Amino acid sequence: MSGRGIDAHTHEVQRGLRVRWRGAVAHMSIDQTQRTIECYFEAMGSGEDFSRFYSADVTWSMVDSGEKVTGPSAVRDYIVALQGRMFGDLKRDLVISDGHACVEGDCVDVPGGIGARHTYCLVYDVDNDRITAMRCYGSIARLMSRQVKATQRTG
């Protein structure tokens, strides 16, 4: 692999070109991806219904726990519940590529920011100005495991 590729399946990583990432082809440039993600974060931060940025079959996967949520409303509700359990959230710089975005951070699960920090890395797949999938890696999965178990018991 040359120094220009992301992985063995990658072709020509340059602005505006199609990129193969884990077997899928991205159809968005870096600039388009960044605009979509920035508008998504703006909507989320202003209390708007940010599910309008999702594709009809969007998925959220909490990789470390195996939890998976599908569909715009269900994914939005899951994210709102997760954010309600995150205190003292510290995010790192957003990284953008053709059709993908990634952000790392950490938080605690109690108000006041005292306690063990839960780390995460969130990867967004973006196509045609819509978020098609989100994968969250890290110990932050512990914040939602009680919620999912309770929902499964009552739901």
PDB file of C-alpha atoms in Angstrom:
ATOM      1  CA  MET A   1       0.000   0.000   0.000  1.00  0.00           C
ATOM      2  CA  SER A   2       1.304   3.458  -0.824  1.00  0.00           C
ATOM      3  CA  GLY A   3       1.408   6.214   1.794  1.00  0.00           C
ATOM      4  CA  ARG A   4      -1.705   7.746   0.231  1.00  0.00           C
ATOM      5  CA  GLY A   5      -4.176   4.993   1.154  1.00  0.00           C
ATOM      6  CA  ILE A   6      -6.346   4.394   4.214  1.00  0.00           C
ATOM      7  CA  ASP A   7      -6.361   0.590   3.985  1.00  0.00           C
ATOM      8  CA  ALA A   8      -5.823  -2.132   1.419  1.00  0.00           C
ATOM      9  CA  HIS A   9      -9.185  -1.350  -0.220  1.00  0.00           C
ATOM     10  CA  THR A  10      -8.555   2.364  -0.656  1.00  0.00           C
ATOM     11  CA  HIS A  11      -8.078   4.085  -4.010  1.00  0.00           C
ATOM     12  CA  GLU A  12      -6.713   7.617  -4.443  1.00  0.00           C
ATOM     13  CA  VAL A  13      -7.434   9.495  -1.227  1.00  0.00           C
ATOM     14  CA  GLN A  14      -7.834  13.038  -2.512  1.00  0.00           C
ATOM     15  CA  ARG A  15     -10.546  15.696  -2.300  1.00  0.00           C
ATOM     16  CA  GLY A  16     -13.622  14.945  -4.336  1.00  0.00           C
ATOM     17  CA  LEU A  17     -12.639  11.441  -5.405  1.00  0.00           C
ATOM     18  CA  ARG A  18     -14.555   8.322  -4.503  1.00  0.00           C
ATOM     19  CA  VAL A  19     -12.927   6.391  -1.689  1.00  0.00           C
ATOM     20  CA  ARG A  20     -13.327   2.734  -0.772  1.00  0.00           C
ATOM     21  CA  TRP A  21     -13.517   2.292   3.016  1.00  0.00           C
ATOM     22  CA  ARG A  22     -14.010  -1.202   4.388  1.00  0.00           C
ATOM     23  CA  GLY A  23     -15.559  -2.297   1.136  1.00  0.00           C
ATOM     24  CA  ALA A  24     -18.069   0.579   0.838  1.00  0.00           C
ATOM     25  CA  VAL A  25     -17.654   3.433  -1.613  1.00  0.00           C
ATOM     26  CA  ALA A  26     -18.057   6.962  -0.272  1.00  0.00           C
ATOM     27  CA  HIS A  27     -19.861   9.363  -2.614  1.00  0.00           C
ATOM     28  CA  MET A  28     -19.060  12.570  -0.771  1.00  0.00           C
ATOM     29  CA  SER A  29     -16.045  14.835  -0.792  1.00  0.00           C
ATOM     30  CA  ILE A  30     -14.320  15.909   2.396  1.00  0.00           C
ATOM     31  CA  ASP A  31     -15.990  19.344   2.126  1.00  0.00           C
ATOM     32  CA  GLN A  32     -19.476  17.849   1.668  1.00  0.00           C
ATOM     33  CA  THR A  33     -18.945  15.479   4.569  1.00  0.00           C
ATOM     34  CA  GLN A  34     -17.750  18.290   6.818  1.00  0.00           C
ATOM     35  CA  ARG A  35     -20.743  20.510   5.940  1.00  0.00           C
ATOM     36  CA  THR A  36     -23.176  17.686   6.678  1.00  0.00           C
ATOM     37  CA  ILE A  37     -21.577  16.862  10.044  1.00  0.00           C
ATOM     38  CA  GLU A  38     -21.323  20.535  11.066  1.00  0.00           C
ATOM     39  CA  CYS A  39     -25.010  21.133  10.239  1.00  0.00           C
ATOM     40  CA  TYR A  40     -25.907  17.973  12.174  1.00  0.00           C
ATOM     41  CA  PHE A  41     -24.010  19.188  15.260  1.00  0.00           C
ATOM     42  CA  GLU A  42     -25.609  22.648  14.952  1.00  0.00           C
ATOM     43  CA  ALA A  43     -29.101  21.114  14.846  1.00  0.00           C
ATOM     44  CA  MET A  44     -28.275  18.871  17.784  1.00  0.00           C
ATOM     45  CA  GLY A  45     -26.903  21.785  19.828  1.00  0.00           C
ATOM     46  CA  SER A  46     -29.898  24.025  19.142  1.00  0.00           C
ATOM     47  CA  GLY A  47     -32.509  21.470  20.178  1.00  0.00           C
ATOM     48  CA  GLU A  48     -33.774  20.823  16.627  1.00  0.00           C
ATOM     49  CA  ASP A  49     -34.852  17.385  15.456  1.00  0.00           C
ATOM     50  CA  PHE A  50     -31.437  16.222  14.287  1.00  0.00           C
ATOM     51  CA  SER A  51     -32.857  12.936  12.957  1.00  0.00           C
ATOM     52  CA  ARG A  52     -33.474  14.769   9.665  1.00  0.00           C
ATOM     53  CA  PHE A  53     -29.771  14.230   8.951  1.00  0.00           C
ATOM     54  CA  TYR A  54     -30.195  10.431   9.069  1.00  0.00           C
ATOM     55  CA  SER A  55     -30.906   8.059   6.222  1.00  0.00           C
ATOM     56  CA  ALA A  56     -34.090   5.999   6.532  1.00  0.00           C
ATOM     57  CA  ASP A  57     -32.074   2.937   7.555  1.00  0.00           C
ATOM     58  CA  VAL A  58     -29.512   4.667   9.800  1.00  0.00           C
ATOM     59  CA  THR A  59     -27.849   2.522  12.455  1.00  0.00           C
ATOM     60  CA  TRP A  60     -26.159   3.265  15.763  1.00  0.00           C
ATOM     61  CA  SER A  61     -23.862   0.514  17.019  1.00  0.00           C
ATOM     62  CA  MET A  62     -22.306   0.461  20.478  1.00  0.00           C
ATOM     63  CA  VAL A  63     -19.476  -1.814  19.388  1.00  0.00           C
ATOM     64  CA  ASP A  64     -18.106  -2.780  22.808  1.00  0.00           C
ATOM     65  CA  SER A  65     -21.498  -3.949  24.122  1.00  0.00           C
ATOM     66  CA  GLY A  66     -23.015  -5.172  20.857  1.00  0.00           C
ATOM     67  CA  GLU A  67     -26.042  -2.867  21.214  1.00  0.00           C
ATOM     68  CA  LYS A  68     -27.549  -1.749  17.896  1.00  0.00           C
ATOM     69  CA  VAL A  69     -30.353   0.696  17.179  1.00  0.00           C
ATOM     70  CA  THR A  70     -31.939   1.197  13.740  1.00  0.00           C
ATOM     71  CA  GLY A  71     -34.097   3.941  12.258  1.00  0.00           C
ATOM     72  CA  PRO A  72     -34.025   7.744  12.545  1.00  0.00           C
ATOM     73  CA  SER A  73     -36.363   8.168  15.539  1.00  0.00           C
ATOM     74  CA  ALA A  74     -34.921   5.268  17.521  1.00  0.00           C
ATOM     75  CA  VAL A  75     -31.337   6.424  16.917  1.00  0.00           C
ATOM     76  CA  ARG A  76     -32.189  10.014  17.882  1.00  0.00           C
ATOM     77  CA  ASP A  77     -33.912   8.868  21.086  1.00  0.00           C
ATOM     78  CA  TYR A  78     -30.960   6.626  21.984  1.00  0.00           C
ATOM     79  CA  ILE A  79     -28.486   9.492  21.482  1.00  0.00           C
ATOM     80  CA  VAL A  80     -30.615  11.869  23.576  1.00  0.00           C
ATOM     81  CA  ALA A  81     -30.743   9.272  26.379  1.00  0.00           C
ATOM     82  CA  LEU A  82     -26.977   8.693  26.134  1.00  0.00           C
ATOM     83  CA  GLN A  83     -26.216  12.418  26.243  1.00  0.00           C
ATOM     84  CA  GLY A  84     -28.418  12.693  29.333  1.00  0.00           C
ATOM     85  CA  ARG A  85     -25.980  10.344  31.094  1.00  0.00           C
ATOM     86  CA  MET A  86     -22.795  12.122  29.947  1.00  0.00           C
ATOM     87  CA  PHE A  87     -21.314  14.745  32.276  1.00  0.00           C
ATOM     88  CA  GLY A  88     -18.078  16.674  31.935  1.00  0.00           C
ATOM     89  CA  ASP A  89     -17.857  15.646  28.279  1.00  0.00           C
ATOM     90  CA  LEU A  90     -14.501  16.473  26.705  1.00  0.00           C
ATOM     91  CA  LYS A  91     -14.261  16.097  22.926  1.00  0.00           C
ATOM     92  CA  ARG A  92     -11.139  16.093  20.763  1.00  0.00           C
ATOM     93  CA  ASP A  93     -10.868  17.482  17.249  1.00  0.00           C
ATOM     94  CA  LEU A  94     -13.260  16.167  14.630  1.00  0.00           C
ATOM     95  CA  VAL A  95     -11.484  14.250  11.850  1.00  0.00           C
ATOM     96  CA  ILE A  96     -13.103  14.252   8.390  1.00  0.00           C
ATOM     97  CA  SER A  97     -12.450  12.102   5.328  1.00  0.00           C
ATOM     98  CA  ASP A  98     -14.477  11.413   2.195  1.00  0.00           C
ATOM     99  CA  GLY A  99     -17.799  10.133   3.520  1.00  0.00           C
ATOM    100  CA  HIS A 100     -16.606   9.597   7.104  1.00  0.00           C
ATOM    101  CA  ALA A 101     -16.077  11.581  10.287  1.00  0.00           C
ATOM    102  CA  CYS A 102     -14.584  10.605  13.624  1.00  0.00           C
ATOM    103  CA  VAL A 103     -14.484  12.217  17.054  1.00  0.00           C
ATOM    104  CA  GLU A 104     -12.979  11.010  20.327  1.00  0.00           C
ATOM    105  CA  GLY A 105     -13.867  12.079  23.828  1.00  0.00           C
ATOM    106  CA  ASP A 106     -14.465  11.093  27.406  1.00  0.00           C
ATOM    107  CA  CYS A 107     -16.999  11.851  30.119  1.00  0.00           C
ATOM    108  CA  VAL A 108     -18.178  10.789  33.565  1.00  0.00           C
ATOM    109  CA  ASP A 109     -21.574   9.371  34.473  1.00  0.00           C
ATOM    110  CA  VAL A 110     -22.262  11.621  37.480  1.00  0.00           C
ATOM    111  CA  PRO A 111     -22.918  15.369  37.666  1.00  0.00           C
ATOM    112  CA  GLY A 112     -19.933  17.396  38.792  1.00  0.00           C
ATOM    113  CA  GLY A 113     -17.402  15.556  36.666  1.00  0.00           C
ATOM    114  CA  ILE A 114     -16.041  13.405  39.488  1.00  0.00           C
ATOM    115  CA  GLY A 115     -15.412   9.714  38.940  1.00  0.00           C
ATOM    116  CA  ALA A 116     -13.952   7.352  36.410  1.00  0.00           C
ATOM    117  CA  ARG A 117     -13.845   8.747  32.879  1.00  0.00           C
ATOM    118  CA  HIS A 118     -15.586   6.767  30.137  1.00  0.00           C
ATOM    119  CA  THR A 119     -13.793   7.028  26.796  1.00  0.00           C
ATOM    120  CA  TYR A 120     -15.286   6.835  23.323  1.00  0.00           C
ATOM    121  CA  CYS A 121     -14.524   7.102  19.651  1.00  0.00           C
ATOM    122  CA  LEU A 122     -17.517   7.804  17.421  1.00  0.00           C
ATOM    123  CA  VAL A 123     -17.304   7.089  13.689  1.00  0.00           C
ATOM    124  CA  TYR A 124     -19.912   8.489  11.283  1.00  0.00           C
ATOM    125  CA  ASP A 125     -20.574   7.160   7.779  1.00  0.00           C
ATOM    126  CA  VAL A 126     -22.066   9.847   5.532  1.00  0.00           C
ATOM    127  CA  ASP A 127     -23.546   9.462   2.038  1.00  0.00           C
ATOM    128  CA  ASN A 128     -25.684  11.849  -0.029  1.00  0.00           C
ATOM    129  CA  ASP A 129     -25.763  14.429   2.784  1.00  0.00           C
ATOM    130  CA  ARG A 130     -27.189  11.870   5.246  1.00  0.00           C
ATOM    131  CA  ILE A 131     -25.618   9.986   8.129  1.00  0.00           C
ATOM    132  CA  THR A 132     -26.060   6.305   7.306  1.00  0.00           C
ATOM    133  CA  ALA A 133     -24.312   4.698  10.276  1.00  0.00           C
ATOM    134  CA  MET A 134     -22.627   5.553  13.552  1.00  0.00           C
ATOM    135  CA  ARG A 135     -20.295   3.241  15.444  1.00  0.00           C
ATOM    136  CA  CYS A 136     -19.306   4.063  18.992  1.00  0.00           C
ATOM    137  CA  TYR A 137     -16.258   2.363  20.500  1.00  0.00           C
ATOM    138  CA  GLY A 138     -15.109   2.520  24.115  1.00  0.00           C
ATOM    139  CA  SER A 139     -16.133   2.229  27.728  1.00  0.00           C
ATOM    140  CA  ILE A 140     -18.988   4.720  27.265  1.00  0.00           C
ATOM    141  CA  ALA A 141     -21.151   1.695  26.387  1.00  0.00           C
ATOM    142  CA  ARG A 142     -21.512   1.109  30.144  1.00  0.00           C
ATOM    143  CA  LEU A 143     -23.656   4.235  30.421  1.00  0.00           C
ATOM    144  CA  MET A 144     -26.407   2.703  28.301  1.00  0.00           C
ATOM    145  CA  SER A 145     -26.282  -0.970  29.259  1.00  0.00           C
ATOM    146  CA  ARG A 146     -28.672  -0.400  32.204  1.00  0.00           C
ATOM    147  CA  GLN A 147     -31.096   1.524  29.944  1.00  0.00           C
ATOM    148  CA  VAL A 148     -31.153  -1.176  27.276  1.00  0.00           C
ATOM    149  CA  LYS A 149     -31.629  -3.956  29.859  1.00  0.00           C
ATOM    150  CA  ALA A 150     -34.507  -2.029  31.469  1.00  0.00           C
ATOM    151  CA  THR A 151     -36.098  -1.403  28.072  1.00  0.00           C
ATOM    152  CA  GLN A 152     -35.772  -5.069  27.151  1.00  0.00           C
ATOM    153  CA  ARG A 153     -37.485  -6.078  30.424  1.00  0.00           C
ATOM    154  CA  THR A 154     -40.351  -3.602  30.020  1.00  0.00           C
ATOM    155  CA  GLY A 155     -40.527  -3.296  26.284  1.00  0.00           C
TER     156      GLY A 155
END
